[in-house]
CSV table of C-alpha atoms and ligand atoms in Angstrom, one decimal:
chain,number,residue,atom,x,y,z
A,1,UNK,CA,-24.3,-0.3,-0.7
A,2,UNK,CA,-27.2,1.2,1.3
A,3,UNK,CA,-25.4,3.5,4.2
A,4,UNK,CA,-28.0,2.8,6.6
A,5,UNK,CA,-26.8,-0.9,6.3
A,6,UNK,CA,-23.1,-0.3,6.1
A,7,UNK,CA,-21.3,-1.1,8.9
A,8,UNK,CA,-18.8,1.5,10.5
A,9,UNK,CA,-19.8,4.7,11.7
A,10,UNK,CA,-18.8,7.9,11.6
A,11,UNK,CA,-17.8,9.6,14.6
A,12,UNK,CA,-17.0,12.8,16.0
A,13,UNK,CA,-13.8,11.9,18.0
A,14,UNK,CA,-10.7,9.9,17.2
A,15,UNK,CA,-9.1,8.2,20.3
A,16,UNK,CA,-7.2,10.1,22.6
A,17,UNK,CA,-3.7,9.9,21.6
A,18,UNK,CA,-4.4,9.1,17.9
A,19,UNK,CA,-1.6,11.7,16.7
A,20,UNK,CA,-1.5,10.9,12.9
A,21,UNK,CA,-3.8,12.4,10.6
A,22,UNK,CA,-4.2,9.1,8.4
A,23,UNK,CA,-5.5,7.2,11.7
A,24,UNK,CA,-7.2,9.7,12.8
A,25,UNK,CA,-9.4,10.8,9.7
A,26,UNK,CA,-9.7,7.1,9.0
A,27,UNK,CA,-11.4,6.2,12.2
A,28,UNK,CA,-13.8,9.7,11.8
A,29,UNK,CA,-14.5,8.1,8.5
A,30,UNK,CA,-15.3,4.8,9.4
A,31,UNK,CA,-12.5,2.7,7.7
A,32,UNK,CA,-10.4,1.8,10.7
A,33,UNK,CA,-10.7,0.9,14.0
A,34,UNK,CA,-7.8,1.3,16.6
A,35,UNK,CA,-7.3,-2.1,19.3
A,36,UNK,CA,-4.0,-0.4,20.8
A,37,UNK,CA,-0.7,1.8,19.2
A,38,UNK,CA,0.2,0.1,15.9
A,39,UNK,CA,-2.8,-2.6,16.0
A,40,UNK,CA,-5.3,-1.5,13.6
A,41,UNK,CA,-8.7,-3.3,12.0
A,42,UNK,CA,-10.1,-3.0,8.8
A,43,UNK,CA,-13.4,-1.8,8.5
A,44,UNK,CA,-15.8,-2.5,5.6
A,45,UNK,CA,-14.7,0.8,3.8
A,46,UNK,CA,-11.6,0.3,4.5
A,47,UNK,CA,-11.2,-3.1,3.2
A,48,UNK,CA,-13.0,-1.9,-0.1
A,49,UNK,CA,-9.5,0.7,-0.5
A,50,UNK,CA,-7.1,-2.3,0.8
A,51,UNK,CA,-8.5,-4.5,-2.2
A,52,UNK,CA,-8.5,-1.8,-4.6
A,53,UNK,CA,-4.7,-1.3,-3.9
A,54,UNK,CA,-3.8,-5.0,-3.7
A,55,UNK,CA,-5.5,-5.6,-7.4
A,56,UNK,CA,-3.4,-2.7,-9.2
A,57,UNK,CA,-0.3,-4.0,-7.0
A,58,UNK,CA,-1.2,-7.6,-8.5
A,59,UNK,CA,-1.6,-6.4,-11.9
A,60,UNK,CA,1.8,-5.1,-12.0
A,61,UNK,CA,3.4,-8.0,-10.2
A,62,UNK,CA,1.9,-10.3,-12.9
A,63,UNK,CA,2.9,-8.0,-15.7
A,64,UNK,CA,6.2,-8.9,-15.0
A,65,UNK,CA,6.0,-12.5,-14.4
A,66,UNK,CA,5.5,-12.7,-10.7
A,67,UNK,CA,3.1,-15.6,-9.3
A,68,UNK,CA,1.4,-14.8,-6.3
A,69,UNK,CA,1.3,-17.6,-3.3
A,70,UNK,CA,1.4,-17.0,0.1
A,71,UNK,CA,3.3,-18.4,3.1
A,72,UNK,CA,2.6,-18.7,6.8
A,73,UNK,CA,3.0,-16.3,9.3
A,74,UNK,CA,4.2,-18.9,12.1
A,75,UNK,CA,7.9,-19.9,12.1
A,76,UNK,CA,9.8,-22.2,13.3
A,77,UNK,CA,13.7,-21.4,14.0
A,78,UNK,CA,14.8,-23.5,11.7
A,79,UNK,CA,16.1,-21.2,9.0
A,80,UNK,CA,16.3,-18.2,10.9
A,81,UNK,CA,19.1,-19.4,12.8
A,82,UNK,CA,21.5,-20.3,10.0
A,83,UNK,CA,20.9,-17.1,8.4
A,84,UNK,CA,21.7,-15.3,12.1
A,85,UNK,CA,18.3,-13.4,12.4
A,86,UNK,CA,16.5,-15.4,14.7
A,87,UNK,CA,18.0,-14.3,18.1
A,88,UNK,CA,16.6,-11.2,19.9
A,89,UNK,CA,19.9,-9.7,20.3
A,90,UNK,CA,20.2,-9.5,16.0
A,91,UNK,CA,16.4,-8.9,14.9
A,92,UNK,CA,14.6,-6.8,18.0
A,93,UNK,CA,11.2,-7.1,16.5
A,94,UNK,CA,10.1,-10.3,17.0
A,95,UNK,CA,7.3,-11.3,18.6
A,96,UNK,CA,7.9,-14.9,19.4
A,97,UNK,CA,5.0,-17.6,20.7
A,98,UNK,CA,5.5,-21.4,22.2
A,99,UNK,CA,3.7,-24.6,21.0
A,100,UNK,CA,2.1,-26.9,23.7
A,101,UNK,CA,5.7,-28.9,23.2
A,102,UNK,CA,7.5,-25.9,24.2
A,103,UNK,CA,8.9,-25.4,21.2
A,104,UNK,CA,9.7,-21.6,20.5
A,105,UNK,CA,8.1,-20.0,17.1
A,106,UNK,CA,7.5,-16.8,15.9
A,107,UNK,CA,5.8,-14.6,13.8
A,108,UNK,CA,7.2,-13.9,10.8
A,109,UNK,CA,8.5,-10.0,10.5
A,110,UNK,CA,9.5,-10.7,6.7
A,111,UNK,CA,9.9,-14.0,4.6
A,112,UNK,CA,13.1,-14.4,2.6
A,113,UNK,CA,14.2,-17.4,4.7
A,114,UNK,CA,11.1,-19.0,4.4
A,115,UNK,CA,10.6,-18.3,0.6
A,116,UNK,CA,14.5,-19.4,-0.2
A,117,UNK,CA,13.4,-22.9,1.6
A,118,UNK,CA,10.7,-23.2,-0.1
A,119,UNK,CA,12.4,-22.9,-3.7
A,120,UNK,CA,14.8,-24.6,-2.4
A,121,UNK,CA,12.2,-27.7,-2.5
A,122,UNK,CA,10.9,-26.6,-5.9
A,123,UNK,CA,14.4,-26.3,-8.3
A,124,UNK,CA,16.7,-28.6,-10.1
A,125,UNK,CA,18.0,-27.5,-12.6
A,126,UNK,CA,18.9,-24.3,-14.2
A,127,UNK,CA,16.2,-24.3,-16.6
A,128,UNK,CA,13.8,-24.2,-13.5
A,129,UNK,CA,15.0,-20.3,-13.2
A,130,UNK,CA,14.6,-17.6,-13.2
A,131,UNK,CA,11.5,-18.0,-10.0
A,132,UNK,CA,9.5,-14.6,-9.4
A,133,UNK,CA,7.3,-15.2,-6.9
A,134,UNK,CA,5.2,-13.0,-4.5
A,135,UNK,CA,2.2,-12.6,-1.9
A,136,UNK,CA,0.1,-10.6,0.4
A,137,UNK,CA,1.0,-11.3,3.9
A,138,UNK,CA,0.5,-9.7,7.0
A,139,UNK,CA,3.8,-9.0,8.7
A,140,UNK,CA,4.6,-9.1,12.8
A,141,UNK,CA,7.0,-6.4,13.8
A,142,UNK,CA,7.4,-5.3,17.6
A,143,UNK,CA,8.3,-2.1,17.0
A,144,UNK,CA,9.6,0.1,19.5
A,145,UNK,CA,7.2,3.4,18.8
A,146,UNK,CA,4.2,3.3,16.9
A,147,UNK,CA,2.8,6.7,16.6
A,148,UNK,CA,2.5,7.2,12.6
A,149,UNK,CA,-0.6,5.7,12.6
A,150,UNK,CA,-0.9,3.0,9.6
A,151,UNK,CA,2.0,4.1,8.1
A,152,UNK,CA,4.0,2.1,10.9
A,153,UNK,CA,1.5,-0.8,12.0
A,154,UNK,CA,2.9,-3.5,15.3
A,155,UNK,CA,1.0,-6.1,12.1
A,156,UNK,CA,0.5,-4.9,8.8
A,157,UNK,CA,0.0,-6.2,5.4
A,158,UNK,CA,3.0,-6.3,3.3
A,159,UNK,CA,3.2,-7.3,-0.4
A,160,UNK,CA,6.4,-8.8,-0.7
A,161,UNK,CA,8.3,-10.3,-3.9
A,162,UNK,CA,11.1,-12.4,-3.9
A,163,UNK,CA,13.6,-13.0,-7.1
A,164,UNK,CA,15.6,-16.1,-8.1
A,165,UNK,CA,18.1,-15.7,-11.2
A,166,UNK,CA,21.1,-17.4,-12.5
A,167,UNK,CA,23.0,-14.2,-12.8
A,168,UNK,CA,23.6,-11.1,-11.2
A,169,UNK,CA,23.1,-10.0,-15.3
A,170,UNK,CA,19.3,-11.8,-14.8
A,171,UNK,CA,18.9,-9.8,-11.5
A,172,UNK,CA,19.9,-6.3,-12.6
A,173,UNK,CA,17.1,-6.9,-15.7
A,174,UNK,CA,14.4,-7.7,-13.5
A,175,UNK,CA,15.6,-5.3,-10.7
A,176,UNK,CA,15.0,-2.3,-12.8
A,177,UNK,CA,11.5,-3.8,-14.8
A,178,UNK,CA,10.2,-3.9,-10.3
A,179,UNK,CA,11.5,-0.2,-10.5
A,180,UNK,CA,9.4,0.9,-13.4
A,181,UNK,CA,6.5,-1.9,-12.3
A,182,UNK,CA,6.6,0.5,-8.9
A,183,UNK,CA,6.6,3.4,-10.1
A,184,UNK,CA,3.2,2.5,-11.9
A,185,UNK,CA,1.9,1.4,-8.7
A,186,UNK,CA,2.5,4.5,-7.0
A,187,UNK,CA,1.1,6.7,-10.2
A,188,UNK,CA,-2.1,4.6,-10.1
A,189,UNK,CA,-2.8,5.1,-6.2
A,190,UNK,CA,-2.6,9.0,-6.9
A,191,UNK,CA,1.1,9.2,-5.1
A,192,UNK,CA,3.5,9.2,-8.6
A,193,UNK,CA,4.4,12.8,-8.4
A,194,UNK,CA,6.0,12.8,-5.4
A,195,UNK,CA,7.5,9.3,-5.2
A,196,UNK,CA,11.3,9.1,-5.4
A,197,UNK,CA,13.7,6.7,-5.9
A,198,UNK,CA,16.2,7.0,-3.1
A,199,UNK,CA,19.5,5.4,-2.2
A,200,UNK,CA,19.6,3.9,0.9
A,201,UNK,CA,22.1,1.6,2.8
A,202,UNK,CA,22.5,-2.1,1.0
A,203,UNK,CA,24.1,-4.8,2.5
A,204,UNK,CA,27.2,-7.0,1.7
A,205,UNK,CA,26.1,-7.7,-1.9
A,206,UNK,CA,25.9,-4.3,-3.5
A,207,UNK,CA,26.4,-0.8,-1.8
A,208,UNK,CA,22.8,0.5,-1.9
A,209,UNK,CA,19.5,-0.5,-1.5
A,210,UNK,CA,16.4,1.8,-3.4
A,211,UNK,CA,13.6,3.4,-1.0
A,212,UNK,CA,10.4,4.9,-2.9
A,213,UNK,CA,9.9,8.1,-0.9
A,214,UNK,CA,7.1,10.0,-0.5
A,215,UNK,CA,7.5,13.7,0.2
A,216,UNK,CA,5.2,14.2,3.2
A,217,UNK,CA,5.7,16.4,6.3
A,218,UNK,CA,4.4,14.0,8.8
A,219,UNK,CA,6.7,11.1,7.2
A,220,UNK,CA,9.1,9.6,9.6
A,221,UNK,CA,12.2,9.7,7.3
A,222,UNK,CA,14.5,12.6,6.0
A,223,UNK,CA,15.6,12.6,2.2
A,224,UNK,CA,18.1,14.7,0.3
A,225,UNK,CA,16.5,14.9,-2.9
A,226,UNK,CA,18.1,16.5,-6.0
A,227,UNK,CA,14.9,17.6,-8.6
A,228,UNK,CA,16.5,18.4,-11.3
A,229,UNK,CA,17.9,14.5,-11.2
A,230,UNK,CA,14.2,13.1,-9.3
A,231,UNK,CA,16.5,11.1,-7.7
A,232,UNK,CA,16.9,11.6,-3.3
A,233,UNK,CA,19.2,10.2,-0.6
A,234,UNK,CA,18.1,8.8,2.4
A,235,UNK,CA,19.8,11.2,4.9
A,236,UNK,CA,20.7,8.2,6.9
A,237,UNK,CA,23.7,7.3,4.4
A,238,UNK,CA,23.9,11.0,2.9
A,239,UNK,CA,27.5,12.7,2.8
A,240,UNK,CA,28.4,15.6,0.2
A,241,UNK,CA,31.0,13.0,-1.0
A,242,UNK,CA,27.6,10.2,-2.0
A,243,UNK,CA,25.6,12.7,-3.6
A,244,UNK,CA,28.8,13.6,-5.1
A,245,UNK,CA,29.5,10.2,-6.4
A,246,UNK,CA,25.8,9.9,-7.5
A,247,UNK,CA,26.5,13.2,-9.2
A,248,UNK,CA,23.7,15.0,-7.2
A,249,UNK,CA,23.8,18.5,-7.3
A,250,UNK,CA,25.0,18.8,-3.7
A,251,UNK,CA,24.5,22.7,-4.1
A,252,UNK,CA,20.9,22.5,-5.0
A,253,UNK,CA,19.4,19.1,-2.7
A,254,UNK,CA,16.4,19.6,-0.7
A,255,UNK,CA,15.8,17.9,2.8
A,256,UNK,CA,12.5,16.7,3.0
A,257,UNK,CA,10.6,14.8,5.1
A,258,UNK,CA,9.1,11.5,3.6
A,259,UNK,CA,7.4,7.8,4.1
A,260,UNK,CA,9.3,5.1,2.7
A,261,UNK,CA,6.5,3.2,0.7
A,262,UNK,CA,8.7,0.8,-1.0
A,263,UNK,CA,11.6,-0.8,-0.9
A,264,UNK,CA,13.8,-2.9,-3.3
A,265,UNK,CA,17.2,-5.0,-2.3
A,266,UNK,CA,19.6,-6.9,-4.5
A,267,UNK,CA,20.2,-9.4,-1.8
A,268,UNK,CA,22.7,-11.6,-4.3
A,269,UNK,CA,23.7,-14.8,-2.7
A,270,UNK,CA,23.1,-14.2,1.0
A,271,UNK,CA,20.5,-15.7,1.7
A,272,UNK,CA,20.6,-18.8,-0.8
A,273,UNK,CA,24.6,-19.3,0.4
A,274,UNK,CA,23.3,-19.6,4.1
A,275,UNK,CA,20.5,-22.4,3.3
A,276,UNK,CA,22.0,-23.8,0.4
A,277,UNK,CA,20.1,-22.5,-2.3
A,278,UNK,CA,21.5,-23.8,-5.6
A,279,UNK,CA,21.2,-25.1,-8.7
A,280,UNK,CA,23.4,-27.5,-11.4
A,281,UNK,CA,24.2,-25.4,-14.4
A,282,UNK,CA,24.4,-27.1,-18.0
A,283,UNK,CA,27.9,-28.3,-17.1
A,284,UNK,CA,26.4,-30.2,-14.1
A,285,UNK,CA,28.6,-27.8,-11.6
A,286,UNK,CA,26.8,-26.2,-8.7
A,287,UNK,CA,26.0,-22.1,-8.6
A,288,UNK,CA,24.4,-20.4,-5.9
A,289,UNK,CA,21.3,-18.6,-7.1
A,290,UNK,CA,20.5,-14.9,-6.9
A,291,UNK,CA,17.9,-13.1,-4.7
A,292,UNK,CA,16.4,-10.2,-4.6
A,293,UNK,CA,13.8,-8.9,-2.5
A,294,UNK,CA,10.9,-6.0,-3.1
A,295,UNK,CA,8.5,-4.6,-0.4
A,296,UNK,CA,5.4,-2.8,-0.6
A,297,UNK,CA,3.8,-1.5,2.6
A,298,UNK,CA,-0.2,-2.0,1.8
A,299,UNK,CA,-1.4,-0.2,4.9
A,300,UNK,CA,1.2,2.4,4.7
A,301,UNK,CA,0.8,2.9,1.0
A,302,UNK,CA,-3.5,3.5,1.9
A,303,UNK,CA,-2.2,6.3,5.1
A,304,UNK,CA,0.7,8.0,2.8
A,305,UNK,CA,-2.6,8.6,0.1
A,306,UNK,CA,-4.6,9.6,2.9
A,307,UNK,CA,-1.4,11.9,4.4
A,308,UNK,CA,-1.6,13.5,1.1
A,309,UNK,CA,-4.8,13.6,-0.1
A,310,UNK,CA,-7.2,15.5,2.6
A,311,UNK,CA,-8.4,18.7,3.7
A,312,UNK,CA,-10.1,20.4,6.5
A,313,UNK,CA,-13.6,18.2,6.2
A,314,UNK,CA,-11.5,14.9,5.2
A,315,UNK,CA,-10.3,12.4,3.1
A,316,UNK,CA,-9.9,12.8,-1.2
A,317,UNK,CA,-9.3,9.6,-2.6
A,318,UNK,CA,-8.0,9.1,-6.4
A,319,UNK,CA,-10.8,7.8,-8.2
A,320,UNK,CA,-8.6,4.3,-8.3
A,321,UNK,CA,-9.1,3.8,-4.7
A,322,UNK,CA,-11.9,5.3,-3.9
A,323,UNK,CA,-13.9,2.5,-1.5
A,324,UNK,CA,-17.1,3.6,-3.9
A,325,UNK,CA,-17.1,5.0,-7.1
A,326,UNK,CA,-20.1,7.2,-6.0
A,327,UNK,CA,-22.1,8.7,-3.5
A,328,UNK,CA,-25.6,9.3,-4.2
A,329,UNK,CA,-27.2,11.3,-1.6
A,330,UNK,CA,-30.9,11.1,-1.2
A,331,UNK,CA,-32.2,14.3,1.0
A,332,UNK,CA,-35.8,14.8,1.6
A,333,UNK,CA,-36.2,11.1,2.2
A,334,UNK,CA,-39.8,11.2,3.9
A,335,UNK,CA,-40.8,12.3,0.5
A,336,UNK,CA,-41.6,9.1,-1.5
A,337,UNK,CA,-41.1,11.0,-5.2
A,338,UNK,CA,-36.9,11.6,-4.3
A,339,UNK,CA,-37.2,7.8,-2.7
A,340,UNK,CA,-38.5,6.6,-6.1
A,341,UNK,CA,-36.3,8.3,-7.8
A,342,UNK,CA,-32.9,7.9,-6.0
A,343,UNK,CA,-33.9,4.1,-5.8
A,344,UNK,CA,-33.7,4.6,-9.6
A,345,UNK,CA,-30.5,6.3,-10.0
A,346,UNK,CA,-28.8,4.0,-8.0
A,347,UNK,CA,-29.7,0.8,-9.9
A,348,UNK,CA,-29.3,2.3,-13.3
A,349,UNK,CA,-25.6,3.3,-11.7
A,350,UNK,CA,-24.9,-0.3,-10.3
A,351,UNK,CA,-26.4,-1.6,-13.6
A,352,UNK,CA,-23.5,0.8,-15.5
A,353,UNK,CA,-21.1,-1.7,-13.2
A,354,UNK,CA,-20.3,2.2,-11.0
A,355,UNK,CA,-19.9,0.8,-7.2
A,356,UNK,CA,-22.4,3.1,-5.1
A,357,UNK,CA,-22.6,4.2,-1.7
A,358,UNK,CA,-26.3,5.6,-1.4
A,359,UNK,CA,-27.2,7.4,1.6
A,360,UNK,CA,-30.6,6.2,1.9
A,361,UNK,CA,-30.2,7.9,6.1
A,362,UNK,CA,-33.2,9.3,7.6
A,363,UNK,CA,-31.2,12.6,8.9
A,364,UNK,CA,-30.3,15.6,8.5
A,365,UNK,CA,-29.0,17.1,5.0
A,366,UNK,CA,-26.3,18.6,7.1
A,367,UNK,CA,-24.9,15.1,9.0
A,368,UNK,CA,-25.1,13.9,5.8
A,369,UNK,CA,-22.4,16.4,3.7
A,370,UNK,CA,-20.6,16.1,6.8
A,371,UNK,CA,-20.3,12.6,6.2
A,372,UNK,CA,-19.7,12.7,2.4
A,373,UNK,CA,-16.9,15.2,3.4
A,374,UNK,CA,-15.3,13.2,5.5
A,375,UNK,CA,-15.5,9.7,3.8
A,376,UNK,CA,-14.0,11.4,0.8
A,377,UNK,CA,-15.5,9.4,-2.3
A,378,UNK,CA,-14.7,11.7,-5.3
A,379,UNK,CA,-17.7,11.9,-7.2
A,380,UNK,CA,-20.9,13.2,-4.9
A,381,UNK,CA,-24.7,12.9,-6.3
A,382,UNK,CA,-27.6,14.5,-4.7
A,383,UNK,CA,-31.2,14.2,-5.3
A,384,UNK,CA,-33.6,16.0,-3.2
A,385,UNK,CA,-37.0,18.1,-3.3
A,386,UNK,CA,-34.9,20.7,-4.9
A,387,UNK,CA,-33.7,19.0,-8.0
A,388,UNK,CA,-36.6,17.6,-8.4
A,389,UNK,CA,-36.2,15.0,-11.1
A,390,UNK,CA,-32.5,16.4,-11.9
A,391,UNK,CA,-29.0,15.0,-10.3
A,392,UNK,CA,-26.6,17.1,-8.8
A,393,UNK,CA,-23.1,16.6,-9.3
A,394,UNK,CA,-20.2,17.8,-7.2
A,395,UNK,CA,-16.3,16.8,-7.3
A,396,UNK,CA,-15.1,16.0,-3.7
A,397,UNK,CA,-12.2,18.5,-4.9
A,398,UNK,CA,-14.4,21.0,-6.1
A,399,UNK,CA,-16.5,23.8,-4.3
A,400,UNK,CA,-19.3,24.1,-7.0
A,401,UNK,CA,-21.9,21.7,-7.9
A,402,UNK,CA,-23.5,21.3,-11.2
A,403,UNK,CA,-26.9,20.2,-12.5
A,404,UNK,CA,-27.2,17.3,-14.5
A,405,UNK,CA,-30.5,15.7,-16.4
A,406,UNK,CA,-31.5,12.4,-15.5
A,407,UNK,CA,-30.5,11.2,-19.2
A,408,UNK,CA,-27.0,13.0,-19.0
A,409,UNK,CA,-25.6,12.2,-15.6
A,410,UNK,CA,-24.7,8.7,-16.8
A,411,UNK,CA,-22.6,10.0,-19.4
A,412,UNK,CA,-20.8,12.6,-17.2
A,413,UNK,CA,-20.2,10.1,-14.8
A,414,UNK,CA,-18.2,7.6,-17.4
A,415,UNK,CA,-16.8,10.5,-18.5
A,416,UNK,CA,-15.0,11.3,-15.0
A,417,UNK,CA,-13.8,7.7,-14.8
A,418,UNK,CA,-12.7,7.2,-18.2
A,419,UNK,CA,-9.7,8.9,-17.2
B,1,LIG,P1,11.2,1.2,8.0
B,1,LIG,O1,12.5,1.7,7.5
B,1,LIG,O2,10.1,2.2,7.7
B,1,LIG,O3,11.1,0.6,9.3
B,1,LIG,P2,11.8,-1.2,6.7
B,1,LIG,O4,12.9,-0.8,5.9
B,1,LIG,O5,12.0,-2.0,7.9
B,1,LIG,O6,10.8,0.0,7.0
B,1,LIG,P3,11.1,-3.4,4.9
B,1,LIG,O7,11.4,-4.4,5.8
B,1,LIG,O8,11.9,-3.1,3.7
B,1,LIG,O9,10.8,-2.0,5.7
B,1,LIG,O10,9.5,-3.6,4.4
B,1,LIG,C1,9.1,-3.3,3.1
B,1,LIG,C2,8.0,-2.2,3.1
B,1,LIG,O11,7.0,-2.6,4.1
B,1,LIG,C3,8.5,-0.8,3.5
B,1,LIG,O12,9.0,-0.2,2.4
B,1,LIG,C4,7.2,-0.2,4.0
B,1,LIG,O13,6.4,0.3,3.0
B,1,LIG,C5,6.5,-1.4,4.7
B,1,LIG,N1,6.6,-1.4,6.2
B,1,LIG,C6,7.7,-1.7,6.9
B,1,LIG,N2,7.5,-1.6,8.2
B,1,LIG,C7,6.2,-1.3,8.3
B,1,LIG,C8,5.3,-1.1,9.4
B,1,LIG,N3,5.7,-1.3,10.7
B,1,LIG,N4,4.0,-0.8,9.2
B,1,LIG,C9,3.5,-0.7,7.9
B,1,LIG,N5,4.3,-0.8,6.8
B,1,LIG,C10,5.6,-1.2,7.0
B,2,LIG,MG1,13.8,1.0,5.4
């Protein structure tokens, strides 16, 4: 990608009011734009890091048997009723729309009703189980405050997976392969090391639900987490007698501040009692099937990496969601010879199968770093006057640059990414 093509700017200035640093170095950068509090678009950059996320989050879904589909967002009351979240006065996030007819819908905030129809309509018998099935859908949520940037978006994407079993035996299997499937997620997007797995409230079927938290000072949430254990409590449920019973070291937990990336929920028969979700077992009885549900914030995953991985001048991504592999830099460019040359570089690179972003600008050097800095690709290339028919290479989380021949910069580079 030539820069003086790419749409998305740079800029200066991030709206008034912006208070999070994830929105606010993401619209500097480019990858974001802001419409209003919690309303965010994706820029070209920034859909490069969303799709990077989604495919590692897909790989792991499939790894452990999920199929990805994906439902509407419009819905009508139908379901919602009978499990008791349609009305205002339950769920307070709803934004609900009419249809020429009147007729009241609304966009969905989350999608086990919808999903438990649906199998529902696609199981018979028990040998049709168990039914993993997930997508990447954008949520609608009125909330109340929006000030976290895209960690807490009014409509965000959400990657959501929904689990069928016979038994509560079957759920508890596949419950904890999601928990080691997340965990790879957040190691791949650069967050792993300080990801927890955190109690949190649980509903009628079991007494807890798991959070992955990430320990971040700007996070909206407040964990008790015991290190020895690398296990936390949402401070929201914590009493000395829970971490007791969870044989936390109640002497020795840290409250921290975190962001809630994920969240997994043994939701047992709730939902498939309420809209008659079952199946005939091999004495031709009836069971209710077992749910469980598993969340993944995509746009607050891409802030929480941003929230942790900056500095002064900008962004740092991990190499596995970088929006580029590379930025080639071209200074000088009104001489021909660096031209010819970064031209060069840049094709042997995209040849290689590395994803460039080659500023190709007629500006200053100076705008240009700037830039480079703020954007936050992890491996920077420069090719001026100066280097003459040399590369430099410099590591967005390094202060020194290095020279590199023509004929070893290639192999330095798959050397950085081999990783
Ligand atoms: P929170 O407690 O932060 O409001 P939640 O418990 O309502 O979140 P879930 O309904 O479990 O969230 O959604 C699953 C995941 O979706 C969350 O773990 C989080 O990563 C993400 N998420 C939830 N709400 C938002 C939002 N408003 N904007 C962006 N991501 C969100
Ligand atoms: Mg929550």
């Amino acid at each position: 990608m030539k820069q003086s093509r790419l749409f998305g700017k740079t800029r200066k200035d991030s709206p008034k009011g912006e208070m999070s640093i994830n929105a606010q170095l993401l619209i500097k950068a480019g990858f974001i734009k802001k419409e209003f509090a919690g309303v965010y678009d994706y820029l070209p950059l920034g859909l490069n890091v969303i799709n990077k996320i989604v495919a590692i989050i897909r790989k792991h879904m499939n790894e452990i048997g999920g199929q990805e589909l994906i439902m509407s967002s419009l819905q009508s009351p139908n379901y919602w009723t009978k499990t008791h979240r349609w009305e205002d006065s339950d769920v307070n996030i709803w934004f609900k729309t009419k249809l020429f007819n009147e007729k009241v819908i609304g966009l969905a905030w989350s999608h086990e009703e919808p999903m438990t129809k649906l199998v529902k309509e696609n199981l018979n018998s028990y040998t049709d189980l168990p039914i993993y099935i997930y997508q990447f859908q954008r949520k609608f949520r009125n909330e109340l405050r929006s000030k976290s940037g895209i960690l807490r978006g009014r409509e965000f994407m959400m990657k959501d997976l929904y689990s069928f079993n016979r038994t509560e035996k079957d759920l508890n299997q596949f419950y904890e392969k999601v928990k080691v499937a997340y965990f790879k997620i957040f190691d791949d997007v650069g967050i792993g090391n300080k990801t927890y797995f955190t109690f949190a409230s649980g509903g009628a079927f079991t007494q807890y639900s798991h959070e992955f938290q990430t320990i971040c000072p700007s996070g909206e949430d407040t964990i008790y987490l015991d290190e020895k254990l690398k296990i936390a409590l949402n401070d929201e449920i914590y009493t000395p007698d829970i971490a007791k019973e969870l044989k936390m070291n109640n002497d020795k937990l840290k409250k921290l501040k975190s962001i809630e990336v994920g969240n997994i929920f043994k939701l047992g028969t709730r939902y498939s009692k309420a809209l008659d979700l079952y199946f005939i077992n091999e004495k031709g009885e009836k069971e209710y099937v077992i749910m469980g549900s598993y969340g993944i914030g995509i746009g607050r995953l891409m802030g929480t990496v941003v929230e942790i991985h900056h500095d002064e001048r900008g962004i740092i991504w991990p190499k596995s969601i970088s929006p580029y592999n590379i930025h080639l830099i071209a200074l000088d460019t009104q001489d021909s010879n660096v031209i010819r040359q970064a031209d060069k570089l840049y094709e042997t690179l995209n040849k290689n199968g590395f994803s460039v972003l080659y500023d190709d600008r007629k500006i200053q050097a100076g705008k240009k770093f700037y830039d480079s800095d703020l954007i936050g690709i992890p491996l920077r290339l420069v090719m001026s006057k100066r280097t003459g028919d040399k590369v430099e290479l410099k590591l967005r989380t390094e202060q020194k640059s290095k020279l590199y021949s023509r004929s070893e910069i290639l192999n330095k580079i798959k050397q950085e990414y081999k990783e």
